[in-house]
PDB file of N, CA and C in Angstrom:
ATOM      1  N   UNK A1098      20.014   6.715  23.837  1.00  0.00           N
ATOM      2  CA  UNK A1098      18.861   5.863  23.888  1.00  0.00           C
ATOM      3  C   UNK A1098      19.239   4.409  23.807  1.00  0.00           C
ATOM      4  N   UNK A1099      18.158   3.978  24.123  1.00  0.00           N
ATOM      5  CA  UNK A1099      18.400   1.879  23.727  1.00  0.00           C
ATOM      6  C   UNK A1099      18.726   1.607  22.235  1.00  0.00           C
ATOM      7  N   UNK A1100      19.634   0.594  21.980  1.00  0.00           N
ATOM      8  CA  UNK A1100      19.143   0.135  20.659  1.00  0.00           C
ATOM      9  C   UNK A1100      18.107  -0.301  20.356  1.00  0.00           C
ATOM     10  N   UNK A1101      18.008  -0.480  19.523  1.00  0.00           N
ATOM     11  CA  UNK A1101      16.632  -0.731  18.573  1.00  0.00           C
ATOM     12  C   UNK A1101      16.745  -2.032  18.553  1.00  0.00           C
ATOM     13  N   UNK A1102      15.399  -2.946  18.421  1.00  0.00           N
ATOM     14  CA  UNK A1102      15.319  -4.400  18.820  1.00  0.00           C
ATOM     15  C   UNK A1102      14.787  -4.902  17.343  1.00  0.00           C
ATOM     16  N   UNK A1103      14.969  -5.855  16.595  1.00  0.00           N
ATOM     17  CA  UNK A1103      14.387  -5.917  15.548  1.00  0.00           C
ATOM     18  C   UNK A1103      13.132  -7.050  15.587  1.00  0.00           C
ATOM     19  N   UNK A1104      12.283  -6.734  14.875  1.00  0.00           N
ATOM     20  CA  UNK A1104      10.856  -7.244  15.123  1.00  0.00           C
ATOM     21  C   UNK A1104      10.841  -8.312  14.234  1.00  0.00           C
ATOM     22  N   UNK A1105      10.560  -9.179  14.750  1.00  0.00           N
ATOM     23  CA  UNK A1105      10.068 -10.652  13.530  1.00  0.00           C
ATOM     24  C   UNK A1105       9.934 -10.146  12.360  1.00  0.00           C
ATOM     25  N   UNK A1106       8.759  -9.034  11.971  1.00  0.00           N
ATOM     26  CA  UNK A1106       8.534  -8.697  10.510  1.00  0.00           C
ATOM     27  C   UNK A1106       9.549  -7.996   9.567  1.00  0.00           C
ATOM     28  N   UNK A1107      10.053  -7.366  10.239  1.00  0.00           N
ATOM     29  CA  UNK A1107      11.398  -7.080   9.851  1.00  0.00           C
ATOM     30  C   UNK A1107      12.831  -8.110   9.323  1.00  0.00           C
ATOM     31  N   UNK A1108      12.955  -8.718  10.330  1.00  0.00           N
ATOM     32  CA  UNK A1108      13.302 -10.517  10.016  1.00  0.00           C
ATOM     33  C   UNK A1108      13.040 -11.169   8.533  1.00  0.00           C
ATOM     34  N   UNK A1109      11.541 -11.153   8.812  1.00  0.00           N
ATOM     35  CA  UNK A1109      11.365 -11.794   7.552  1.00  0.00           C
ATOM     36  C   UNK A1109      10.772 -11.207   6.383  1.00  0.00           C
ATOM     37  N   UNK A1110      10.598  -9.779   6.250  1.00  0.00           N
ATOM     38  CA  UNK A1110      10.305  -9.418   5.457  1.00  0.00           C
ATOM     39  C   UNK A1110      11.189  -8.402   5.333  1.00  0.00           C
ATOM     40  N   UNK A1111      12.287  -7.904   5.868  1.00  0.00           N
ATOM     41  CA  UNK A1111      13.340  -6.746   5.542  1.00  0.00           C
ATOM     42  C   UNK A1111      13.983  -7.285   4.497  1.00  0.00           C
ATOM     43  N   UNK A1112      14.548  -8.814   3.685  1.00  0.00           N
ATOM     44  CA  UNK A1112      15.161  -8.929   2.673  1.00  0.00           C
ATOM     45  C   UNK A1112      14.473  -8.603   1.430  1.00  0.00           C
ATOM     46  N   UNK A1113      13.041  -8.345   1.616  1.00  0.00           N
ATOM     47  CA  UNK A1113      11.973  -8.270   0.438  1.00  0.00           C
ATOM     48  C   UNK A1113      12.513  -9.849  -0.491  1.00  0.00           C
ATOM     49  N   UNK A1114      12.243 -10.318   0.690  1.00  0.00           N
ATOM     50  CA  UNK A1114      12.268 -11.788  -0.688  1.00  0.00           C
ATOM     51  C   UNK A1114      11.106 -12.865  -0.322  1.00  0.00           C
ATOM     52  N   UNK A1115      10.026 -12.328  -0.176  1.00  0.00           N
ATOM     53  CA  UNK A1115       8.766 -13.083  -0.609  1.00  0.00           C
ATOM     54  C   UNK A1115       8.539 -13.566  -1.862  1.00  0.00           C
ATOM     55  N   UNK A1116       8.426 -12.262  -2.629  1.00  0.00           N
ATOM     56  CA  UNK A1116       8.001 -11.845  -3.930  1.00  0.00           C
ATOM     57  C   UNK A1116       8.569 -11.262  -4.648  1.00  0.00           C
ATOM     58  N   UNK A1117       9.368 -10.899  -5.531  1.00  0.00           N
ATOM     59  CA  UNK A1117       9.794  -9.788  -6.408  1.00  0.00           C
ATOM     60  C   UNK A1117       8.793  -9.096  -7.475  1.00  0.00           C
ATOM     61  N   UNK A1118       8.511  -7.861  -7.202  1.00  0.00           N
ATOM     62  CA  UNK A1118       7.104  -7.331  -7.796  1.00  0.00           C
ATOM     63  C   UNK A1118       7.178  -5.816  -8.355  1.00  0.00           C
ATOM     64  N   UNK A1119       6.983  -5.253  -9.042  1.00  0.00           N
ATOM     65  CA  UNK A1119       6.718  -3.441  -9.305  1.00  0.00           C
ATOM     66  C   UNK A1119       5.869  -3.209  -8.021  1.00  0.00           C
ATOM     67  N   UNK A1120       5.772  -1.583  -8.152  1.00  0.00           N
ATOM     68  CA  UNK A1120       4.485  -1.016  -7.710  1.00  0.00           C
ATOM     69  C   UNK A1120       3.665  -1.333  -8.166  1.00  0.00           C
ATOM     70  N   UNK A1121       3.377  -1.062  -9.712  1.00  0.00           N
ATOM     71  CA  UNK A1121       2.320  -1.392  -9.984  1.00  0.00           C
ATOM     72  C   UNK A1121       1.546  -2.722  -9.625  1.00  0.00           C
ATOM     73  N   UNK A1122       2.484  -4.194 -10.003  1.00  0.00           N
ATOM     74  CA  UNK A1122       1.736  -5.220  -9.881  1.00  0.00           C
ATOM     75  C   UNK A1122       1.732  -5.585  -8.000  1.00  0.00           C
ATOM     76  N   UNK A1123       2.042  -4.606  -7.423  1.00  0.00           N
ATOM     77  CA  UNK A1123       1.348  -4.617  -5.846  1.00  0.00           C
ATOM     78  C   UNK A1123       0.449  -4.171  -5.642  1.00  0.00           C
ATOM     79  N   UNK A1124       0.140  -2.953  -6.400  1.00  0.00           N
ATOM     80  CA  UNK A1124      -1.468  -2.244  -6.434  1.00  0.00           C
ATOM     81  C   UNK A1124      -2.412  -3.238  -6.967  1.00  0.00           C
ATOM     82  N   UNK A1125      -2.005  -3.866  -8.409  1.00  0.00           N
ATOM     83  CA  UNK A1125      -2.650  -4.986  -8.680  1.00  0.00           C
ATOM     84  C   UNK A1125      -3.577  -6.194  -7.635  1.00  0.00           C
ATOM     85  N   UNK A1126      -2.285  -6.680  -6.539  1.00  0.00           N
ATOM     86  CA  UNK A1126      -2.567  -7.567  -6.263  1.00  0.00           C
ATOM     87  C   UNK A1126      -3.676  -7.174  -4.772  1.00  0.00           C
ATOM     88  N   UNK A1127      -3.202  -5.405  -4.602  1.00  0.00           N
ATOM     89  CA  UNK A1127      -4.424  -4.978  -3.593  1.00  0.00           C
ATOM     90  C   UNK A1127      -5.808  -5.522  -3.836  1.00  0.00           C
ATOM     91  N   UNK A1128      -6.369  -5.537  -5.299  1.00  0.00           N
ATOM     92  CA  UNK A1128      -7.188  -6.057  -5.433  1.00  0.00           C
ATOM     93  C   UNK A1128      -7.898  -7.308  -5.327  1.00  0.00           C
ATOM     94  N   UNK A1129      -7.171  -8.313  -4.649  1.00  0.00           N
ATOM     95  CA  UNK A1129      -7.555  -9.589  -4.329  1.00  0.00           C
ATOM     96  C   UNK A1129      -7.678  -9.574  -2.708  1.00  0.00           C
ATOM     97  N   UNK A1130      -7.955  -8.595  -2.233  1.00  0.00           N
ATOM     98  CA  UNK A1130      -8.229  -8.653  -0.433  1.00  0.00           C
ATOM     99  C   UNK A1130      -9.169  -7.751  -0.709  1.00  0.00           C
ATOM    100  N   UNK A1131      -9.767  -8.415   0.375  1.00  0.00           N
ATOM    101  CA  UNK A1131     -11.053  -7.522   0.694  1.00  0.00           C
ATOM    102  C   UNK A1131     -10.673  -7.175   2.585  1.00  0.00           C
ATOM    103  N   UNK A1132     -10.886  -5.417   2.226  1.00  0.00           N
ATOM    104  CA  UNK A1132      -9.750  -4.780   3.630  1.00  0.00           C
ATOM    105  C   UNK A1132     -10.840  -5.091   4.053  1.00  0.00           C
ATOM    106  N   UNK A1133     -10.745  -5.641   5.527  1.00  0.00           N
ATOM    107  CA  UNK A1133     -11.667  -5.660   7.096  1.00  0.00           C
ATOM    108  C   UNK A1133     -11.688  -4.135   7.309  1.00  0.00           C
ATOM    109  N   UNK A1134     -11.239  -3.191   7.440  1.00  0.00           N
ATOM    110  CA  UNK A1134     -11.532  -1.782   7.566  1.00  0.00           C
ATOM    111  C   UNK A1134     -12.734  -1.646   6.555  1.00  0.00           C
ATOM    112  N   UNK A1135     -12.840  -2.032   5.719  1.00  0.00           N
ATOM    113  CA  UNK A1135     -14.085  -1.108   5.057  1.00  0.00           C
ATOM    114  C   UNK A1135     -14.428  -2.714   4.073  1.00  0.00           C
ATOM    115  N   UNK A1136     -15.259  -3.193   4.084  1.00  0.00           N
ATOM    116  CA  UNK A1136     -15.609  -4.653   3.845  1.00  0.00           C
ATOM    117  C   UNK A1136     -16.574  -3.592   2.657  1.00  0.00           C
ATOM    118  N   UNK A1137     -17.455  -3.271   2.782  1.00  0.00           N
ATOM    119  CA  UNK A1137     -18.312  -3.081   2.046  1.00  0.00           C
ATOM    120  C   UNK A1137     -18.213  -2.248   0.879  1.00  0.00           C
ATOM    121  N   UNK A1138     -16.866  -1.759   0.338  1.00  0.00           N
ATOM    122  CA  UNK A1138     -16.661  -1.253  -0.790  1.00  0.00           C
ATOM    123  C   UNK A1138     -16.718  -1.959  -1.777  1.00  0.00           C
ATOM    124  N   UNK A1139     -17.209  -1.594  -3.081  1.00  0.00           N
ATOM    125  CA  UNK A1139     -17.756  -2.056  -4.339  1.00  0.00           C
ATOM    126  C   UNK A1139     -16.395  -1.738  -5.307  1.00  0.00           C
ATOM    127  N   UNK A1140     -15.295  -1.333  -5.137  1.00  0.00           N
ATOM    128  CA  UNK A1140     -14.414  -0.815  -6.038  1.00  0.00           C
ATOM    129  C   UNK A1140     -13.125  -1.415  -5.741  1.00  0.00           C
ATOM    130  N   UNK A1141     -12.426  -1.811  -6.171  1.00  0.00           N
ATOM    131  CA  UNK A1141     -10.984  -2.561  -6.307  1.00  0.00           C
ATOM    132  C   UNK A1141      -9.862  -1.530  -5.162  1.00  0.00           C
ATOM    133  N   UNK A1142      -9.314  -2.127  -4.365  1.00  0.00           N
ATOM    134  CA  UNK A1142      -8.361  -1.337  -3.649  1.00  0.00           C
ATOM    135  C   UNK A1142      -7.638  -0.313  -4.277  1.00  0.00           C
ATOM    136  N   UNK A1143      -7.055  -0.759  -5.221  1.00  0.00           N
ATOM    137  CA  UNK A1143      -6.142   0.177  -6.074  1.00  0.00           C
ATOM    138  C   UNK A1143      -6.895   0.977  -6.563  1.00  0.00           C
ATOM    139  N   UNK A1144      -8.164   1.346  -6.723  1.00  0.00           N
ATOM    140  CA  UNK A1144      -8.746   2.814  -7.309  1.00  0.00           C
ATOM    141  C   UNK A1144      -8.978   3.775  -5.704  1.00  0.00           C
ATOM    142  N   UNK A1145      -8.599   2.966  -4.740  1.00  0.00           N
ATOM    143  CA  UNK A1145      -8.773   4.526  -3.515  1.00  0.00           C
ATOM    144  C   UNK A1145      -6.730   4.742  -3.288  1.00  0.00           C
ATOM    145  N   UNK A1146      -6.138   3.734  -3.762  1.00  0.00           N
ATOM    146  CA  UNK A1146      -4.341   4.216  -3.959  1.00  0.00           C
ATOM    147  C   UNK A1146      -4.717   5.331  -5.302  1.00  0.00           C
ATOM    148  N   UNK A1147      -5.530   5.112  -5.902  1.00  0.00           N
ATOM    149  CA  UNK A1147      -5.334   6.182  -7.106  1.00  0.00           C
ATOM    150  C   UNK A1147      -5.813   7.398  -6.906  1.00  0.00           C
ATOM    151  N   UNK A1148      -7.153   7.568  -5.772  1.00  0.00           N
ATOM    152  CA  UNK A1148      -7.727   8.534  -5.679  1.00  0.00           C
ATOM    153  C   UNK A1148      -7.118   9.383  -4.401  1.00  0.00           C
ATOM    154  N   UNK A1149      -6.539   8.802  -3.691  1.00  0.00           N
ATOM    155  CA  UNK A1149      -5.543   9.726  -2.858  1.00  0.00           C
ATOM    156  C   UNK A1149      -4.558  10.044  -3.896  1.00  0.00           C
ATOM    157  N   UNK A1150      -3.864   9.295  -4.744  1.00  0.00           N
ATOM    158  CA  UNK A1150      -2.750  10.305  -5.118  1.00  0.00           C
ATOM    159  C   UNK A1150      -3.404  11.395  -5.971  1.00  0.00           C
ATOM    160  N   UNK A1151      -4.220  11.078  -6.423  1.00  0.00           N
ATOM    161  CA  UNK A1151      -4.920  12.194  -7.531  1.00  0.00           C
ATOM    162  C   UNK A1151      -5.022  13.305  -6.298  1.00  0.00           C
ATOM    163  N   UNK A1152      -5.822  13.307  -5.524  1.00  0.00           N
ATOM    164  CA  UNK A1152      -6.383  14.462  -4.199  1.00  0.00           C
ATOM    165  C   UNK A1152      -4.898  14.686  -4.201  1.00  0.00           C
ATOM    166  N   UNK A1153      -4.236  14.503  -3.708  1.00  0.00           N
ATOM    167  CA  UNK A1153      -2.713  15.112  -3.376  1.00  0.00           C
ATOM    168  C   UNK A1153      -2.479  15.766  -4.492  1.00  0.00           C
ATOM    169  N   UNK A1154      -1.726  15.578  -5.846  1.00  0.00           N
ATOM    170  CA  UNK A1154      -2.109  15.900  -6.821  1.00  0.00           C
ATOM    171  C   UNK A1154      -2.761  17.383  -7.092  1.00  0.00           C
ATOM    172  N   UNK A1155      -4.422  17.256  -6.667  1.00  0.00           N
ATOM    173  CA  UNK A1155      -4.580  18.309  -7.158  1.00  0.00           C
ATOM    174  C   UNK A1155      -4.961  19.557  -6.004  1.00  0.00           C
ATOM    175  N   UNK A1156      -4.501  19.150  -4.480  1.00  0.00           N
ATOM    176  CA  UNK A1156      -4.618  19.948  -3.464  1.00  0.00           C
ATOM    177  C   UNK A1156      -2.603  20.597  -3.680  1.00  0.00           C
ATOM    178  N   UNK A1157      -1.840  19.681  -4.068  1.00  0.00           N
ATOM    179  CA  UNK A1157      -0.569  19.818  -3.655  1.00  0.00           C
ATOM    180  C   UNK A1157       0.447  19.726  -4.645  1.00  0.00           C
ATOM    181  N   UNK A1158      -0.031  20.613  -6.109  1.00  0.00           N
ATOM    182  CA  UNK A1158       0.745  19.951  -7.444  1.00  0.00           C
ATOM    183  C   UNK A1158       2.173  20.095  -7.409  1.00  0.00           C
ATOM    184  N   UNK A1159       2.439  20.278  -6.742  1.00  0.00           N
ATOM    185  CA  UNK A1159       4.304  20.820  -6.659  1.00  0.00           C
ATOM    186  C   UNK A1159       4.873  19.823  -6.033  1.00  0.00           C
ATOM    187  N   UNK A1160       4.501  19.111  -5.228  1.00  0.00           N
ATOM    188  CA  UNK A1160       5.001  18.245  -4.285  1.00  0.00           C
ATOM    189  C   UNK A1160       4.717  16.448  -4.976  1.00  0.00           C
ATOM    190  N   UNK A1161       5.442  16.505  -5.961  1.00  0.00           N
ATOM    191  CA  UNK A1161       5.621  15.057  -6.925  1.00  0.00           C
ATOM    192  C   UNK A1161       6.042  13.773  -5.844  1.00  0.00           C
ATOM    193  N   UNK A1162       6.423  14.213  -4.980  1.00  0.00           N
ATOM    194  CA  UNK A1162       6.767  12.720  -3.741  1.00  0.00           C
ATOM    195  C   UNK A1162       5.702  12.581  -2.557  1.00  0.00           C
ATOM    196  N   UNK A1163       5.083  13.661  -2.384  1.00  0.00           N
ATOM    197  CA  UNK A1163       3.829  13.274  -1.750  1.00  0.00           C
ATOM    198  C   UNK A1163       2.318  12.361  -2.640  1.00  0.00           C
ATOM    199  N   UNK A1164       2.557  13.071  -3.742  1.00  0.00           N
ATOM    200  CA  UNK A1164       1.329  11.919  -4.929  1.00  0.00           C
ATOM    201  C   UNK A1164       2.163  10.295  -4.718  1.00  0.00           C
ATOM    202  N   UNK A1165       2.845   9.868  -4.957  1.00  0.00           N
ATOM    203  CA  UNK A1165       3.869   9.182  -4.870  1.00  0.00           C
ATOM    204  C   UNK A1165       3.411   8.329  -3.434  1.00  0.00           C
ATOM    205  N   UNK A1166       3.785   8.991  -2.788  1.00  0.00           N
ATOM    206  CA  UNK A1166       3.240   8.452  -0.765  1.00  0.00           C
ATOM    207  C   UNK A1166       2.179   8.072  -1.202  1.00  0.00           C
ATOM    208  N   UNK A1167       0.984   8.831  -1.702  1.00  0.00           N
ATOM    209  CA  UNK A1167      -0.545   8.355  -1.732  1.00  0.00           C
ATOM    210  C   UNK A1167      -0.961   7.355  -2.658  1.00  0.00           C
ATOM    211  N   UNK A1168       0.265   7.639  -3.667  1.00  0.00           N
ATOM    212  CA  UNK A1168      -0.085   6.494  -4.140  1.00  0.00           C
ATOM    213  C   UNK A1168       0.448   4.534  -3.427  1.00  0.00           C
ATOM    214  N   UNK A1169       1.559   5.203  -2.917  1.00  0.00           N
ATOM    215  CA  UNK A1169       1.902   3.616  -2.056  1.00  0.00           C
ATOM    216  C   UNK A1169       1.252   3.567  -0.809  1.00  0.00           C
ATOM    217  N   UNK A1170       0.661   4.219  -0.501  1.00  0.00           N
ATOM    218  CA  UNK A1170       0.457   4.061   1.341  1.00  0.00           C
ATOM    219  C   UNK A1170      -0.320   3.347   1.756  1.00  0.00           C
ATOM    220  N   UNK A1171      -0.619   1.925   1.337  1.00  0.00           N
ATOM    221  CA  UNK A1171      -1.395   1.298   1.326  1.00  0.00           C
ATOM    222  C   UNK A1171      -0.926  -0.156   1.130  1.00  0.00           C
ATOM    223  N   UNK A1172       0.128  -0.014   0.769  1.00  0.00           N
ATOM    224  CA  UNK A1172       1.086  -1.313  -0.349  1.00  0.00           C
ATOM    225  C   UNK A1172       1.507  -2.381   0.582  1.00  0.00           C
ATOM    226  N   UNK A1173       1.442  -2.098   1.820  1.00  0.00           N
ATOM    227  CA  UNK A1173       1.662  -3.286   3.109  1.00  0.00           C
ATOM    228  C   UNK A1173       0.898  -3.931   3.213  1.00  0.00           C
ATOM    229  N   UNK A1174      -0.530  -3.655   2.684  1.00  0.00           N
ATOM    230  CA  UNK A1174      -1.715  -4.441   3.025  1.00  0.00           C
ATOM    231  C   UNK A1174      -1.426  -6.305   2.187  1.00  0.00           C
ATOM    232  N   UNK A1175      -0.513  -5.888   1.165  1.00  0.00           N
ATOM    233  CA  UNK A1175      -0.544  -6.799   0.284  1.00  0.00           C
ATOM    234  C   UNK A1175       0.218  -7.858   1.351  1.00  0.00           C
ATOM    235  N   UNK A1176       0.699  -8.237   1.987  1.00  0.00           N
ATOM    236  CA  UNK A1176       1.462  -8.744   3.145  1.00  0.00           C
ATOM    237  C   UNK A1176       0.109  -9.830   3.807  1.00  0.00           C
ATOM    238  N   UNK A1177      -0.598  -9.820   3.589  1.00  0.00           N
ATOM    239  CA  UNK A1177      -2.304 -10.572   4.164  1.00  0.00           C
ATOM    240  C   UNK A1177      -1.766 -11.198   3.226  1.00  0.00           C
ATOM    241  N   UNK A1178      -1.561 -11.486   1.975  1.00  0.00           N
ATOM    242  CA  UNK A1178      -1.206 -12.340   1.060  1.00  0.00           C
ATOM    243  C   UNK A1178      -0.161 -14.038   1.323  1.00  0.00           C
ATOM    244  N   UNK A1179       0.432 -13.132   2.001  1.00  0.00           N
ATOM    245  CA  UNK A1179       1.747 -14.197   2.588  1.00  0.00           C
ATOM    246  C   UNK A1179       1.565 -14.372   4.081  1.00  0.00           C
ATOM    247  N   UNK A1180       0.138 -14.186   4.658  1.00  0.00           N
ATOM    248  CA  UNK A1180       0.065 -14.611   6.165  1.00  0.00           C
ATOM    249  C   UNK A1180      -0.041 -13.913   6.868  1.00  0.00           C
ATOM    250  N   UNK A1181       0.506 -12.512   6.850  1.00  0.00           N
ATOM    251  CA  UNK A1181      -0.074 -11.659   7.950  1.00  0.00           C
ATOM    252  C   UNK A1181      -1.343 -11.093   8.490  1.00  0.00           C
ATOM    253  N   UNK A1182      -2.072 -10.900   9.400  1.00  0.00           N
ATOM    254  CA  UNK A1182      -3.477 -10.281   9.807  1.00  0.00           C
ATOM    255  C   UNK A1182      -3.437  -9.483   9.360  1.00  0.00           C
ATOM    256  N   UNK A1183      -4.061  -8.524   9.177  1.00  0.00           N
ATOM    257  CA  UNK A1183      -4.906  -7.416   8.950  1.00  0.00           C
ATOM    258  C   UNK A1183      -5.109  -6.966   9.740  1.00  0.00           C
TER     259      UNK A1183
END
């Protein structure tokens, strides 16, 4: 196949040196955007990262790295922070 071309965002965000942060205080900071996908929610971002991992959790209790996924899968959004669209 071709090599692989590397994308601006990658560039500048593959060193992870925006920010130095936990998970947690990225879930945190979910809460200061309000997602254009769903504008009209009343509840802090980080309680639907909590409620997928919980659903995983309790559809999939064996599988400790999929709660894990549900709980990050969302964690790029924080990136609107430092300039990117949405």
């Amino acid at each position: 196949g071709s090599p692989r071309v590397a994308r601006p965002q990658s560039a500048q965000y593959g060193a992870c040196s925006q920010r130095r942060m936990s998970a947690m205080e990225a879930l945190e900071l979910l809460d200061q955007l309000v997602d254009e996908s769903d504008p009209d929610v009343d509840f802090p971002n980080s309680f639907h990262a909590f409620q997928t991992a919980e659903g995983i959790r309790r559809a999939h209790p064996d599988k400790d790295w999929f709660h894990l996924v549900g709980l990050l899968h969302d964690l790029g959004k924080v990136l609107v922070l430092f300039g990117e669209p949405q």
